[in-house]
Coordinates of C-alpha atoms and ligand atoms in Angstrom, one line a residue:
X27 CA 62.8 47.5 -25.1
X28 CA 63.3 44.1 -23.5
X29 CA 60.2 42.1 -24.3
X30 CA 61.5 38.7 -23.2
X31 CA 59.3 38.7 -20.1
X32 CA 56.5 40.8 -21.3
X33 CA 53.4 39.8 -23.3
X34 CA 52.2 43.4 -22.9
X35 CA 54.2 44.9 -25.8
X36 CA 53.2 48.0 -27.6
X37 CA 53.0 46.1 -30.9
X38 CA 49.9 44.4 -29.5
X39 CA 48.3 47.7 -28.5
X40 CA 46.9 49.7 -31.4
X41 CA 43.7 51.2 -30.0
X42 CA 41.7 48.9 -32.4
X43 CA 38.6 49.9 -30.4
X44 CA 38.8 53.2 -32.2
X45 CA 39.0 52.1 -35.8
X46 CA 35.9 54.3 -36.5
X47 CA 38.1 57.2 -35.6
X48 CA 37.9 60.0 -38.2
X49 CA 41.3 61.3 -37.4
X50 CA 44.7 59.9 -38.3
X51 CA 46.5 61.6 -35.5
X52 CA 49.0 59.5 -33.6
X53 CA 51.0 60.4 -30.5
X54 CA 54.4 58.8 -30.1
X55 CA 55.2 57.4 -26.6
X56 CA 58.8 57.7 -25.5
X57 CA 60.2 55.3 -23.0
X58 CA 62.1 57.3 -20.3
X59 CA 64.4 54.3 -19.9
X60 CA 65.9 54.7 -23.4
X61 CA 64.7 58.0 -24.7
X62 CA 63.4 56.1 -27.7
X63 CA 59.9 55.7 -29.2
X64 CA 58.2 52.9 -27.3
X65 CA 54.9 52.8 -29.3
X66 CA 52.3 55.1 -30.5
X67 CA 48.6 55.7 -29.8
X68 CA 45.9 56.7 -32.1
X69 CA 44.1 59.8 -30.8
X70 CA 40.4 59.3 -30.2
X71 CA 38.4 61.5 -32.5
X72 CA 35.3 63.5 -31.6
X73 CA 33.2 61.0 -33.6
X74 CA 34.7 58.0 -31.9
X75 CA 34.3 59.7 -28.5
X76 CA 30.6 60.3 -29.3
X77 CA 30.1 56.6 -30.1
X78 CA 32.1 55.5 -27.1
X79 CA 30.0 57.6 -24.7
X80 CA 26.7 56.5 -26.4
X81 CA 27.8 52.9 -26.2
X82 CA 28.6 53.2 -22.5
X83 CA 25.2 55.0 -21.8
X84 CA 23.4 52.1 -23.6
X85 CA 25.2 49.4 -21.6
X86 CA 24.8 51.4 -18.4
X87 CA 21.0 51.2 -18.5
X88 CA 21.1 47.4 -18.2
X89 CA 24.1 47.4 -15.8
X90 CA 22.3 49.7 -13.3
X91 CA 19.5 47.0 -13.0
X92 CA 22.0 44.4 -11.9
X93 CA 22.2 44.1 -8.1
X94 CA 25.2 45.5 -6.4
X95 CA 26.5 42.2 -5.2
X96 CA 26.6 40.8 -8.8
X97 CA 28.4 43.9 -10.1
X98 CA 30.9 43.5 -7.3
X99 CA 31.4 39.9 -8.4
X100 CA 33.1 41.1 -11.6
X101 CA 35.6 43.0 -9.4
X102 CA 36.5 39.8 -7.5
X103 CA 37.4 38.2 -10.9
X104 CA 39.2 41.4 -12.0
X105 CA 41.3 41.3 -8.8
X106 CA 42.3 37.7 -9.6
X107 CA 43.2 38.6 -13.2
X108 CA 45.3 41.6 -12.0
X109 CA 47.3 39.3 -9.7
X110 CA 47.7 36.6 -12.4
X111 CA 48.9 39.1 -14.9
X112 CA 50.9 41.3 -12.6
X113 CA 54.3 40.4 -14.1
X114 CA 53.1 41.7 -17.5
X115 CA 51.6 44.8 -16.0
X116 CA 54.7 45.5 -14.0
X117 CA 56.8 45.2 -17.2
X118 CA 54.5 47.6 -19.1
X119 CA 54.5 50.2 -16.3
X120 CA 58.3 49.9 -16.0
X121 CA 58.8 50.6 -19.7
X122 CA 56.3 53.3 -20.3
X123 CA 56.8 55.2 -17.0
X124 CA 60.4 54.3 -16.2
X125 CA 59.9 53.5 -12.5
X126 CA 61.7 50.4 -11.2
X127 CA 59.9 47.1 -11.3
X128 CA 59.6 47.0 -7.5
X129 CA 58.0 50.5 -7.6
X130 CA 55.7 49.4 -10.4
X131 CA 54.6 46.4 -8.4
X132 CA 54.0 48.4 -5.3
X133 CA 51.8 50.9 -7.2
X134 CA 49.9 48.0 -8.8
X135 CA 49.3 46.4 -5.4
X136 CA 48.0 49.6 -4.0
X137 CA 45.6 49.9 -7.0
X138 CA 44.4 46.3 -6.4
X139 CA 43.4 47.4 -2.8
X140 CA 41.0 49.8 -4.4
X141 CA 39.6 46.9 -6.5
X142 CA 39.2 45.0 -3.3
X143 CA 37.4 47.9 -1.7
X144 CA 35.0 48.0 -4.7
X145 CA 34.4 44.2 -4.5
X146 CA 33.6 44.6 -0.8
X147 CA 31.0 47.3 -1.3
X148 CA 28.0 45.0 -0.7
X149 CA 29.4 44.2 2.7
X150 CA 30.0 47.9 3.5
X151 CA 27.4 50.1 2.2
X152 CA 23.7 50.1 3.2
X153 CA 21.0 52.7 3.1
X154 CA 19.1 53.8 6.2
X155 CA 15.5 53.7 7.1
X156 CA 13.5 55.3 9.9
X157 CA 9.8 55.6 10.8
X158 CA 9.5 59.4 10.8
X159 CA 5.8 59.4 11.9
X160 CA 3.2 56.7 12.4
X161 CA 3.2 54.6 9.3
X162 CA 5.5 56.9 7.4
X163 CA 9.1 55.8 6.6
X164 CA 12.0 57.7 5.1
X165 CA 14.8 55.7 3.5
X166 CA 17.8 56.3 1.4
X167 CA 18.7 54.4 -1.8
X168 CA 22.1 54.8 -3.5
X169 CA 21.9 55.1 -7.3
X170 CA 24.4 55.4 -10.1
X171 CA 25.0 58.7 -11.9
X172 CA 25.1 57.5 -15.5
X173 CA 28.3 57.6 -17.6
X174 CA 31.2 59.1 -15.6
X175 CA 34.9 59.7 -16.6
X176 CA 38.4 59.9 -15.2
X177 CA 41.5 61.8 -16.5
X178 CA 44.8 60.5 -15.1
X179 CA 48.5 61.5 -14.9
X180 CA 51.6 59.7 -16.0
X181 CA 53.1 58.9 -12.6
X182 CA 51.0 55.9 -11.6
X183 CA 49.7 54.3 -14.8
X184 CA 47.8 51.5 -13.0
X185 CA 47.2 52.7 -9.5
X186 CA 45.4 56.0 -10.3
X187 CA 43.0 54.5 -12.9
X188 CA 42.3 51.7 -10.4
X189 CA 41.4 54.3 -7.8
X190 CA 38.6 55.4 -10.1
X191 CA 36.9 53.0 -12.4
X192 CA 36.5 49.8 -10.3
X193 CA 34.5 51.7 -7.7
X194 CA 32.5 53.9 -10.2
X195 CA 31.6 50.8 -12.2
X196 CA 30.6 48.8 -9.2
X197 CA 28.3 51.6 -8.1
X198 CA 26.4 51.1 -11.4
X199 CA 28.0 53.7 -13.7
X200 CA 29.5 53.5 -17.2
X201 CA 33.1 54.7 -17.2
X202 CA 35.4 56.5 -19.8
X203 CA 39.1 56.6 -18.9
X204 CA 41.6 59.0 -20.5
X205 CA 45.1 58.1 -19.3
X206 CA 48.1 60.3 -19.7
X207 CA 49.3 60.4 -23.3
X208 CA 52.8 59.8 -21.8
X209 CA 51.8 56.4 -20.3
X210 CA 48.7 55.2 -22.3
X211 CA 49.3 51.5 -22.6
X212 CA 48.9 50.2 -19.1
X213 CA 45.3 51.5 -19.1
X214 CA 44.6 49.5 -22.3
X215 CA 46.0 46.3 -20.6
X216 CA 43.7 47.0 -17.6
X217 CA 40.7 47.3 -19.9
X218 CA 41.6 44.0 -21.6
X219 CA 41.7 42.2 -18.2
X220 CA 38.3 43.7 -17.2
X221 CA 36.9 42.5 -20.5
X222 CA 38.1 38.9 -19.6
X223 CA 35.7 38.9 -16.6
X224 CA 32.8 38.9 -19.1
X225 CA 32.2 42.5 -18.4
X226 CA 29.3 44.1 -20.5
X227 CA 30.9 45.4 -23.7
X228 CA 31.1 49.1 -24.1
X229 CA 30.4 49.9 -20.5
X230 CA 34.0 50.7 -19.8
X231 CA 36.3 52.3 -22.4
X232 CA 39.8 53.8 -22.6
X233 CA 40.1 56.8 -24.9
X234 CA 43.4 58.3 -25.9
X235 CA 44.8 61.7 -26.5
X236 CA 46.1 64.8 -24.8
X237 CA 44.5 68.0 -23.4
X238 CA 42.1 68.3 -26.4
X239 CA 40.5 65.0 -25.7
X240 CA 40.4 65.8 -22.0
X241 CA 38.6 69.0 -22.8
X242 CA 36.0 67.1 -24.8
X243 CA 35.2 65.0 -21.7
X244 CA 34.8 68.2 -19.6
X245 CA 32.3 69.6 -22.0
X246 CA 30.3 66.5 -23.0
X247 CA 26.7 66.8 -21.7
X248 CA 26.4 63.0 -21.2
X249 CA 29.3 62.7 -18.8
X250 CA 27.7 63.3 -15.4
X251 CA 30.8 63.2 -13.1
X252 CA 34.5 63.7 -13.8
X253 CA 37.5 62.9 -11.6
X254 CA 40.9 64.3 -12.5
X255 CA 44.4 63.6 -11.0
X256 CA 47.3 65.7 -12.3
X257 CA 49.1 69.0 -11.8
X258 CA 47.4 71.9 -10.0
X259 CA 47.1 74.4 -12.9
X260 CA 45.4 71.7 -15.0
X261 CA 43.3 70.5 -12.0
X262 CA 42.1 74.1 -11.5
X263 CA 41.2 74.6 -15.2
X264 CA 39.4 71.3 -15.5
X265 CA 37.5 71.9 -12.3
X266 CA 36.2 75.3 -13.5
X267 CA 35.5 74.0 -17.0
X268 CA 33.6 70.8 -16.1
X269 CA 31.7 72.3 -13.2
X270 CA 30.5 75.1 -15.4
X271 CA 28.8 72.3 -17.4
X272 CA 26.9 71.2 -14.3
X273 CA 29.0 68.1 -13.7
X274 CA 30.1 66.7 -10.4
X275 CA 33.9 67.3 -10.4
X276 CA 36.7 66.3 -8.1
X277 CA 40.3 67.3 -9.2
X278 CA 43.4 66.3 -7.3
X279 CA 46.4 68.5 -8.0
X280 CA 50.1 68.8 -7.3
X281 CA 51.9 69.0 -4.0
X282 CA 54.9 70.3 -2.0
X283 CA 55.2 68.0 1.0
X284 CA 57.2 69.0 4.0
X285 CA 59.0 66.6 6.3
X286 CA 59.7 68.1 9.8
X287 CA 62.4 66.5 11.9
X288 CA 63.0 67.3 15.6
X289 CA 66.1 66.5 17.6
X290 CA 64.5 63.4 19.4
X291 CA 63.8 61.6 16.1
X292 CA 65.3 58.1 15.7
X293 CA 68.2 58.9 13.4
X294 CA 68.3 55.6 11.5
X295 CA 64.6 55.3 10.9
X296 CA 64.1 59.0 10.1
X297 CA 67.1 59.1 7.6
X298 CA 66.1 56.0 5.8
X299 CA 62.5 57.0 5.6
X300 CA 63.2 60.5 4.4
X301 CA 65.5 59.2 1.7
X302 CA 62.9 56.7 0.5
X303 CA 60.2 59.4 0.5
X304 CA 62.3 61.9 -1.6
X305 CA 63.9 59.5 -4.1
X306 CA 61.2 56.8 -4.5
X307 CA 59.7 56.9 -8.1
X308 CA 62.5 59.4 -8.8
X309 CA 60.6 61.9 -6.8
X310 CA 57.6 61.8 -9.2
X311 CA 55.0 61.2 -6.5
X312 CA 52.4 63.7 -5.3
X313 CA 53.2 62.3 -1.8
X314 CA 57.0 62.6 -2.2
X315 CA 58.9 64.4 0.6
X316 CA 60.3 67.5 -0.9
X317 CA 61.2 70.1 1.8
X318 CA 62.9 69.1 5.1
X319 CA 62.2 71.4 8.0
X320 CA 65.2 70.7 10.3
X321 CA 64.3 71.9 13.8
X322 CA 67.3 72.7 16.0
X323 CA 70.4 70.6 15.8
X324 CA 69.7 67.6 13.7
X325 CA 73.0 67.7 11.7
X326 CA 73.8 64.1 12.6
X327 CA 70.5 63.0 10.8
X328 CA 71.2 65.3 7.8
X329 CA 74.6 63.8 7.5
X330 CA 73.1 60.3 7.3
X331 CA 70.6 61.5 4.7
X332 CA 73.4 62.9 2.6
X333 CA 75.4 59.6 2.9
X334 CA 72.5 57.5 1.8
X335 CA 71.3 59.8 -1.0
X336 CA 74.8 60.1 -2.5
X337 CA 75.0 56.3 -2.8
X338 CA 71.9 56.0 -4.9
X339 CA 72.7 55.2 -8.5
X340 CA 70.2 56.2 -11.2
X341 CA 69.4 53.2 -13.4
X342 CA 70.2 50.8 -10.6
X343 CA 68.3 52.1 -7.5
X344 CA 65.9 54.7 -9.1
X345 CA 64.4 55.1 -12.5
X346 CA 64.5 58.0 -14.8
X347 CA 62.1 61.0 -14.8
X348 CA 59.4 61.0 -17.5
X349 CA 60.9 63.2 -20.2
X350 CA 63.9 65.2 -21.3
X351 CA 61.8 68.3 -20.5
X352 CA 61.2 67.2 -17.0
X353 CA 64.9 66.5 -16.5
X354 CA 65.8 70.0 -17.8
X355 CA 63.3 71.6 -15.5
X356 CA 64.9 69.8 -12.5
X357 CA 68.3 70.9 -13.7
X358 CA 67.0 74.4 -13.8
X359 CA 66.1 74.3 -10.1
X360 CA 69.5 73.0 -9.2
X361 CA 71.3 75.6 -11.4
X362 CA 69.4 78.5 -9.8
X363 CA 69.6 77.1 -6.2
X364 CA 73.2 78.2 -5.7
X365 CA 72.7 81.5 -7.6
X366 CA 69.8 82.4 -5.3
X367 CA 71.7 81.9 -2.0
X368 CA 71.1 78.2 -1.1
X369 CA 73.8 75.5 -1.1
X370 CA 73.7 72.6 -3.5
X371 CA 75.4 70.1 -1.3
X372 CA 74.5 67.1 -3.5
X373 CA 74.3 67.7 -7.3
X374 CA 72.3 65.0 -9.1
X375 CA 73.5 66.2 -12.5
X376 CA 76.9 64.7 -11.6
X377 CA 75.6 61.2 -10.5
X378 CA 77.0 58.2 -12.3
X379 CA 74.3 56.4 -14.3
X380 CA 74.0 52.7 -14.6
X381 CA 71.0 52.7 -17.0
X382 CA 70.9 53.5 -20.7
X383 CA 72.8 56.8 -21.2
X384 CA 70.0 58.1 -23.4
X385 CA 67.4 57.6 -20.6
X386 CA 66.2 60.6 -18.7
X387 CA 68.1 59.9 -15.5
X388 CA 68.7 62.4 -12.7
X389 CA 70.6 61.6 -9.5
X390 CA 69.4 62.6 -6.0
X391 CA 70.1 66.2 -5.0
X392 CA 70.2 68.2 -1.8
X393 CA 69.6 71.9 -1.6
X394 CA 70.6 73.0 1.9
X395 CA 70.1 76.3 3.8
X396 CA 67.2 77.4 1.6
X397 CA 64.8 80.1 2.8
X398 CA 61.0 79.8 2.9
X399 CA 60.5 82.0 -0.2
X400 CA 63.0 80.1 -2.3
X401 CA 61.4 78.6 -5.5
X402 CA 62.8 75.2 -4.5
X403 CA 60.6 75.5 -1.4
X404 CA 57.5 76.9 -2.9
X405 CA 57.3 75.1 -6.3
X406 CA 56.7 71.4 -7.1
X407 CA 59.9 70.1 -8.6
X408 CA 58.8 66.5 -9.2
X409 CA 62.2 65.0 -9.1
X410 CA 64.6 63.4 -6.5
X411 CA 65.5 66.7 -4.8
X412 CA 65.4 67.5 -1.1
X413 CA 65.4 71.1 -0.1
X414 CA 66.4 71.8 3.5
X415 CA 65.4 74.8 5.7
X416 CA 67.0 75.2 9.1
X417 CA 64.6 76.4 11.7
X418 CA 64.7 77.1 15.5
X419 CA 61.4 75.7 16.7
X420 CA 58.6 73.4 15.8
X421 CA 56.3 76.5 15.6
X422 CA 58.5 78.0 13.0
X423 CA 58.4 74.7 11.0
X424 CA 54.6 74.5 11.2
X425 CA 54.3 78.2 10.2
X426 CA 56.5 77.6 7.1
X427 CA 54.6 74.4 6.2
X428 CA 51.3 76.2 6.5
X429 CA 52.4 79.0 4.2
X430 CA 52.5 76.6 1.3
X431 CA 49.7 76.9 -1.3
X432 CA 49.5 73.1 -1.4
X433 CA 48.2 70.9 1.4
X434 CA 48.7 67.3 0.3
X435 CA 50.9 65.6 2.9
X436 CA 53.0 66.6 6.0
X437 CA 55.1 64.4 8.2
X438 CA 56.9 64.7 11.5
X439 CA 59.8 62.5 12.8
X440 CA 59.8 62.3 16.5
X441 CA 59.7 59.7 19.3
X442 CA 57.4 61.8 21.5
X443 CA 53.7 61.3 21.3
X444 CA 52.9 64.8 22.6
X445 CA 55.1 66.4 20.0
X446 CA 53.4 64.4 17.3
X447 CA 49.9 65.4 18.6
X448 CA 50.9 69.1 18.7
X449 CA 52.0 68.8 15.0
X450 CA 49.0 66.8 13.8
X451 CA 46.6 69.4 15.3
X452 CA 48.3 72.5 13.8
X453 CA 49.5 71.4 10.4
X454 CA 47.4 72.2 7.4
X455 CA 47.6 69.1 5.2
X456 CA 45.0 66.5 4.1
X457 CA 47.3 63.6 4.9
X458 CA 49.6 63.6 7.9
X459 CA 52.4 61.2 8.8
X460 CA 54.2 60.4 12.0
X461 CA 57.5 58.7 11.2
X462 CA 55.9 57.9 7.8
X463 CA 57.3 59.8 4.9
X464 CA 54.7 58.8 2.4
X465 CA 51.5 58.8 4.5
X466 CA 49.2 57.4 1.9
X467 CA 46.0 56.3 3.6
X468 CA 45.0 52.7 2.9
X469 CA 41.5 51.8 1.9
X470 CA 38.9 52.3 3.3
X471 CA 40.6 55.5 4.5
X472 CA 40.4 58.1 1.7
X473 CA 43.2 59.8 -0.2
X474 CA 43.1 63.6 -0.7
X475 CA 44.8 66.9 0.1
X476 CA 43.8 70.5 0.7
X477 CA 44.5 73.9 -0.8
X478 CA 45.8 73.8 -4.3
X479 CA 46.3 70.0 -4.0
X480 CA 42.6 69.5 -4.5
X481 CA 39.7 71.3 -6.2
X482 CA 36.2 70.3 -5.2
X483 CA 35.1 68.6 -2.0
X484 CA 35.9 65.1 -0.8
X485 CA 38.7 62.6 -1.5
X486 CA 39.5 60.4 -4.5
X487 CA 39.4 57.0 -2.8
X488 CA 37.6 55.2 0.0
X489 CA 34.3 56.1 1.5
X490 CA 34.5 59.6 0.2
X491 CA 34.7 58.3 -3.4
X492 CA 31.6 56.1 -2.8
X493 CA 29.7 59.4 -2.2
X494 CA 31.3 61.0 -5.3
X495 CA 30.4 58.2 -7.8
X496 CA 26.8 57.7 -6.6
X497 CA 23.7 59.7 -5.7
X498 CA 21.4 59.3 -2.8
X499 CA 17.6 59.0 -3.4
X500 CA 15.5 59.9 -0.4
X501 CA 12.3 58.0 -0.4
X502 CA 9.3 58.7 1.8
X503 CA 6.6 56.0 1.9
X504 CA 3.2 55.7 3.6
X505 CA 1.2 52.5 3.4
X506 CA -2.1 52.0 4.9
X507 CA -2.2 48.3 5.5
X508 CA -5.8 48.4 6.8
X509 CA -7.2 49.3 3.4
X510 CA -6.1 46.0 1.9
X511 CA -7.2 43.8 4.7
X512 CA -10.3 42.4 3.0
X513 CA -8.4 41.4 -0.1
X514 CA -5.6 39.8 1.9
X515 CA -7.8 37.7 4.2
Ligands
NAD27 P1 49.2 66.9 -16.0 O1 48.4 67.8 -15.3 O2 50.2 67.4 -17.0 O3 48.3 65.8 -16.9 C1 47.4 65.0 -16.2 C2 46.3 64.7 -17.3 O4 45.7 65.9 -17.7 C3 46.8 64.0 -18.5 O5 45.9 63.0 -18.8 C4 46.9 65.0 -19.6 O6 46.6 64.6 -20.8 C5 45.8 66.0 -19.1 N1 46.0 67.4 -19.4 C6 47.2 68.0 -19.5 N2 47.1 69.3 -19.7 C7 45.7 69.5 -19.9 C8 44.9 70.7 -20.1 N3 45.5 71.9 -20.3 N4 43.6 70.5 -20.2 C9 43.0 69.3 -20.0 N5 43.7 68.2 -19.8 C10 45.1 68.3 -19.7 O7 50.0 66.0 -14.9 P2 51.1 64.9 -15.1 O8 52.4 65.6 -15.5 O9 50.7 63.8 -16.0 O10 51.2 64.3 -13.6 C11 52.0 64.9 -12.6 C12 51.2 65.8 -11.7 O11 50.2 65.1 -11.1 C13 52.0 66.3 -10.6 O12 51.7 67.7 -10.4 C14 51.6 65.4 -9.4 O13 51.7 66.1 -8.1 C15 50.1 65.3 -9.7 N6 49.5 64.1 -9.0 C16 48.6 64.4 -8.0 C17 48.1 63.3 -7.3 C18 47.1 63.6 -6.2 O14 46.4 62.7 -5.9 N7 47.0 64.8 -5.7 C19 48.4 62.0 -7.6 C20 49.4 61.8 -8.7 C21 49.9 62.9 -9.4

């Protein structure tokens, strides 16, 4: 790896926090840029996890007594440190995840928005109070839940942890983060920066490991709430397992996002936007455009999309996918597409590569004339692949979209407001875009899908997440001022 610019090298990251670990298990982390081992992490043992949770619970007792505005003050400092150290963080994300430096920076900046949201909490949240009968008041107080946890995926090593822990901590909780074992180092760097703010030791910890460690968090009685972001099958399992333990649980899953294009769409804007949505982060985004529903004759726009996608060079314009297995899985979809009656008009297996030939690169692909039941339409591919279905009407497009088991994002490209409104009203997705291929809501608007893209109620960021990471105490008071009048006068 090129370390010339980076101080955040894996040699400096050895999970020293867990030296009490009673296991010697390590997981090798492979950089998708080179296919070579980039570093290794020591898996957190059950004993170390017990100590970590106990330490966080102890620290949380004092933390909860600190007023909200002082807790938020740490997040202001954290924000500054994230900006100051952004080059190192970008370098780390680039190497462990493979995404381009620009993409790494964009994800980090989006994560910093969530830190800003947490820092602004004192200005945004307040309780409510009302005199419900003469001399009797009801009021609400927001209180922390205790020690809470987050389990995160590989595709946004900074942004998704930053969606979770700054807000949960600011609301007075302790926090245990388990990042993906494929991209574990960025989380460690984030924790070091938080520590530099003078943050209470032990309140926030990063633990390492795979599904076994994730399972321990689901079952642990002293974790009161758990947020998960990852694939749908795992989201479903974790939701069932952790809620059975009586925890508050919110799990975000995978996606299959449809982009609908109608004949009055602006050809230049739509084509560029669709290509960016499909190929950005090598298609490894839960918000990536994946199925294009082409209404009527939009051949001129599809031709532009083809032109632009065929010019994208892996290693120069897009990064690799996360692993050799992920690449093989994508190749499988391409292989079967033709056999199953669709047309592979752009084959990413044949793209020239400008990166390291050992990296896990896949070029952009287009599967055209697919039908709604085709696996490239129904399954999440998680690679730079656009599958096109030709339809006759907007109703048909909406009907196909709404058949998907997922419901993360849906976009329409049109220049007519009424058409957009018609679509927005009928489409079944948690996040809807109009001429925006990656319709990620910005804080304080919250992020979250529907169907198999989310298990549990509410969203993962914004105001909805404030509700998730805190509890409301309802207080009823009655004071009889007259009784104390002698003593006061
Ligand atoms: P993943 O489900 O394989 O892993 C996510 C996390 O769960 C990791 O920390 C992993 O260690 C852990 N894990 C894996 N298997 C487990 C099991 N059986 N039991 C308990 N824990 C387990 O997901 P990934 O491959 O890292 O990430 C890609 C997926 O995440 C895609 O499906 C993508 O759509 C989804 N995603 C969703 C959102 C969203 O907000 N909806 C955002 C980003 C990514």
